[in-house]
Structure formats: C-alpha cells, structure tokens
mmCIF file of C-alpha atoms in Angstrom:
data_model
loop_
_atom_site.group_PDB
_atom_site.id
_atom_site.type_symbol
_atom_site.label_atom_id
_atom_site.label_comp_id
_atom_site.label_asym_id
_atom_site.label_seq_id
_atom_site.Cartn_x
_atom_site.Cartn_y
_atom_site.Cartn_z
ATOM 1 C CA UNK A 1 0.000 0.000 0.000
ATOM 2 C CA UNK A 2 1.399 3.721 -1.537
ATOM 3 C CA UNK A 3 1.539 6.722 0.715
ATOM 4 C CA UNK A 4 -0.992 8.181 -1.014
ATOM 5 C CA UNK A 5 -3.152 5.517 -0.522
ATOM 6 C CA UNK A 6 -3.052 5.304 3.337
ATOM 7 C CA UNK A 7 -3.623 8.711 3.128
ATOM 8 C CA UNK A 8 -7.152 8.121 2.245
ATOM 9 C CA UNK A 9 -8.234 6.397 5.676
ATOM 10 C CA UNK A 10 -10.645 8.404 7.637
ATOM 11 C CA UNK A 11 -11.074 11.065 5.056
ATOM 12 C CA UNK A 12 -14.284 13.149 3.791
ATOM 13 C CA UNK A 13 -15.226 12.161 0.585
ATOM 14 C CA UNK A 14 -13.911 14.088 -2.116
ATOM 15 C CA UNK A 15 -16.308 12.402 -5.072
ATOM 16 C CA UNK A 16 -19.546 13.384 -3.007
ATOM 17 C CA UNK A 17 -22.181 12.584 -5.264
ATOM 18 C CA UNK A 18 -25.763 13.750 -4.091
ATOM 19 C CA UNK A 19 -27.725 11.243 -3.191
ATOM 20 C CA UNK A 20 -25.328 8.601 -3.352
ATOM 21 C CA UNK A 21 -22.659 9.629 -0.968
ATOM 22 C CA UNK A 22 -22.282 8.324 2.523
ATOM 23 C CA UNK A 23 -20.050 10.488 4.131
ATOM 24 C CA UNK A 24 -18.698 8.241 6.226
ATOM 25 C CA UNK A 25 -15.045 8.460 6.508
ATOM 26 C CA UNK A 26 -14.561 5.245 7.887
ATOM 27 C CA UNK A 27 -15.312 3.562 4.406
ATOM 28 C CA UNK A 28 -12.860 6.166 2.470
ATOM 29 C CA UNK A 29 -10.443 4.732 0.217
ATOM 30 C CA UNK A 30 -8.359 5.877 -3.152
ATOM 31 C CA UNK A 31 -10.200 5.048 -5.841
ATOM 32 C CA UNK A 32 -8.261 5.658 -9.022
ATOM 33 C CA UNK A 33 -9.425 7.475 -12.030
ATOM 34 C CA UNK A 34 -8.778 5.222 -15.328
ATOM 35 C CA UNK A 35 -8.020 7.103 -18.219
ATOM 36 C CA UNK A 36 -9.023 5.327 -21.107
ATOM 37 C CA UNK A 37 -6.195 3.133 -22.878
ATOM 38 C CA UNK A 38 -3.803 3.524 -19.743
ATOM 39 C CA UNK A 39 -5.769 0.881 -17.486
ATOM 40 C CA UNK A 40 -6.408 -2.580 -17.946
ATOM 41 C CA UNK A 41 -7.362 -5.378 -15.805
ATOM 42 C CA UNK A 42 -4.845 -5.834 -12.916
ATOM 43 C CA UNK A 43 -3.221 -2.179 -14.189
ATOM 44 C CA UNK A 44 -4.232 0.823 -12.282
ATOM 45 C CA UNK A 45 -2.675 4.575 -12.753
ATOM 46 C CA UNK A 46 -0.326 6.071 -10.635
ATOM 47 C CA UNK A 47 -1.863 6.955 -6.923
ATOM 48 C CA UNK A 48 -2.066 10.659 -7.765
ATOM 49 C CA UNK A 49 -4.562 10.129 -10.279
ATOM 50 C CA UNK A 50 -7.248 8.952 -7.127
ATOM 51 C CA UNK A 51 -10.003 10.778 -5.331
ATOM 52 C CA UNK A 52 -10.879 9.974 -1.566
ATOM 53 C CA UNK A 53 -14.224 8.308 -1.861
ATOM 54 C CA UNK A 54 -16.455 7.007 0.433
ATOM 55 C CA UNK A 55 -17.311 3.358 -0.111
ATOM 56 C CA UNK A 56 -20.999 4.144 -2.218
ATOM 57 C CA UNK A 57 -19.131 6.708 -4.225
ATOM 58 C CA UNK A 58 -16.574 4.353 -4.907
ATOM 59 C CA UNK A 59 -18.959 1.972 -5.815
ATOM 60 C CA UNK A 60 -20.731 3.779 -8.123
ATOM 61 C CA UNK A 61 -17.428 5.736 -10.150
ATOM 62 C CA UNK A 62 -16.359 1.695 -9.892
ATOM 63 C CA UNK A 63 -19.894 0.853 -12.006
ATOM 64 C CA UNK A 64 -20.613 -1.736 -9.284
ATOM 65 C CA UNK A 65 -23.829 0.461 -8.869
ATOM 66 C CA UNK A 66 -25.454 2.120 -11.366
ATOM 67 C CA UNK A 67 -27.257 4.694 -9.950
ATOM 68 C CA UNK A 68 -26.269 7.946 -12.238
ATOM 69 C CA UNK A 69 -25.471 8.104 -15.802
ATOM 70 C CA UNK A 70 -21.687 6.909 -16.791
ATOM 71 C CA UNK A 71 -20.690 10.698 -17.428
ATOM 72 C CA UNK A 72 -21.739 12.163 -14.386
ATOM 73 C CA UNK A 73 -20.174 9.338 -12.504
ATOM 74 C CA UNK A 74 -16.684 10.327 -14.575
ATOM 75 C CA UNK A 75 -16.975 13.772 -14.231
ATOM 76 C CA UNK A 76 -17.789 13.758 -10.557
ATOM 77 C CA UNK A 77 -14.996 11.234 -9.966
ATOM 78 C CA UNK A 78 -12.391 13.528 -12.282
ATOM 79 C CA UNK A 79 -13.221 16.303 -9.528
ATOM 80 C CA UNK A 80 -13.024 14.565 -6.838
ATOM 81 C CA UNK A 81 -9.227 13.804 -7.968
ATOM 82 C CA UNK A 82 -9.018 17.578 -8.268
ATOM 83 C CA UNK A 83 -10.243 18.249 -4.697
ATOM 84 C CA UNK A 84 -8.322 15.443 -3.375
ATOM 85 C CA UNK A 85 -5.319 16.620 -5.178
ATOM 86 C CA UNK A 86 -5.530 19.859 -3.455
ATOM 87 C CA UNK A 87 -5.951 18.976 -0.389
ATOM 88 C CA UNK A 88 -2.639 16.940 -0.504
ATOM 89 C CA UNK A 89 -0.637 20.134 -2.608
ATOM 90 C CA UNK A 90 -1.825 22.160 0.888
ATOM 91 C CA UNK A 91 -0.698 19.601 3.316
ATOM 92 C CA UNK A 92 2.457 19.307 1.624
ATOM 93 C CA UNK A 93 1.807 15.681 0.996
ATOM 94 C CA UNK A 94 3.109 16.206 -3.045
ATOM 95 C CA UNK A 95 4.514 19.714 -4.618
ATOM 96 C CA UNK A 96 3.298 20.946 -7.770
#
C-alpha cells in the first residue's frame, strides 16, 4: 500500500455525489481514475490520479452500482481527484 493511498483512511469524501454519498469516513479509500487506454485489468494509474471516496461513491465511479449516468459518474470522480489533489498540494503531501 502507496503513501498516497493510506492517506485516504478516515477522510471526507472528495467524489460526493448527491444522493449517493455516505459520508462516512470510515469507508474512504483511493479510488483511481482510469483514463481510457492507460488501465487494464490488474493495471491501475499512478496513486495521484485517485479521489478519496467514500465506499458508495466508490462503488458507483467503480460501475458496481449504477445509480447515475456513466458521465456524471466520470466527471464527478475527475473532480473529486481535483479536490483530493488539493488537499494533498496544501498539506504538503506532493509539490506541484
């Protein structure tokens, strides 16, 4: 386990979909953004490209649920990585 992904226990949410979010930051955990012809089965992007989500975000940027359509779930899960990505430039966790 990275770093960057221990950093994610205990966490707010960073994904925070409405309606589907749980806010409970004992079920946070990275879950990486897969760009499209970078990520395979087994192959998952660097940690910095990972938003803190709570386990029924997760779920749903993951397509286990199905809940919202599958660009909403990408574009709330792309700005999630930007929120979580900020959070670690300001705690010095990563410089730009």
């Amino acid at each position: 386990m990275s770093k960057l992904t221990k950093l994610a226990r205990d966490r707010e949410c960073q994904i925070r979909i409405p309606g589907i979010c749980n806010f409970d930051p004992a079920t946070t955990v990275l879950a990486h953004y897969r760009l499209a012809g970078t990520c395979g089965v087994g192959i998952k992007p660097h940690d910095l490209l990972g938003a803190w989500a709570c386990s029924s975000c997760h779920d749903e940027v993951d397509r286990r649920t199905r809940r919202i359509d599958p660009d909403s779930a990408t574009l709330a899960h792309l700005e999630g990585v930007i929120r979580t990505q900020a959070i670690l430039l300001k705690e010095g966790k990563v410089a730009a």
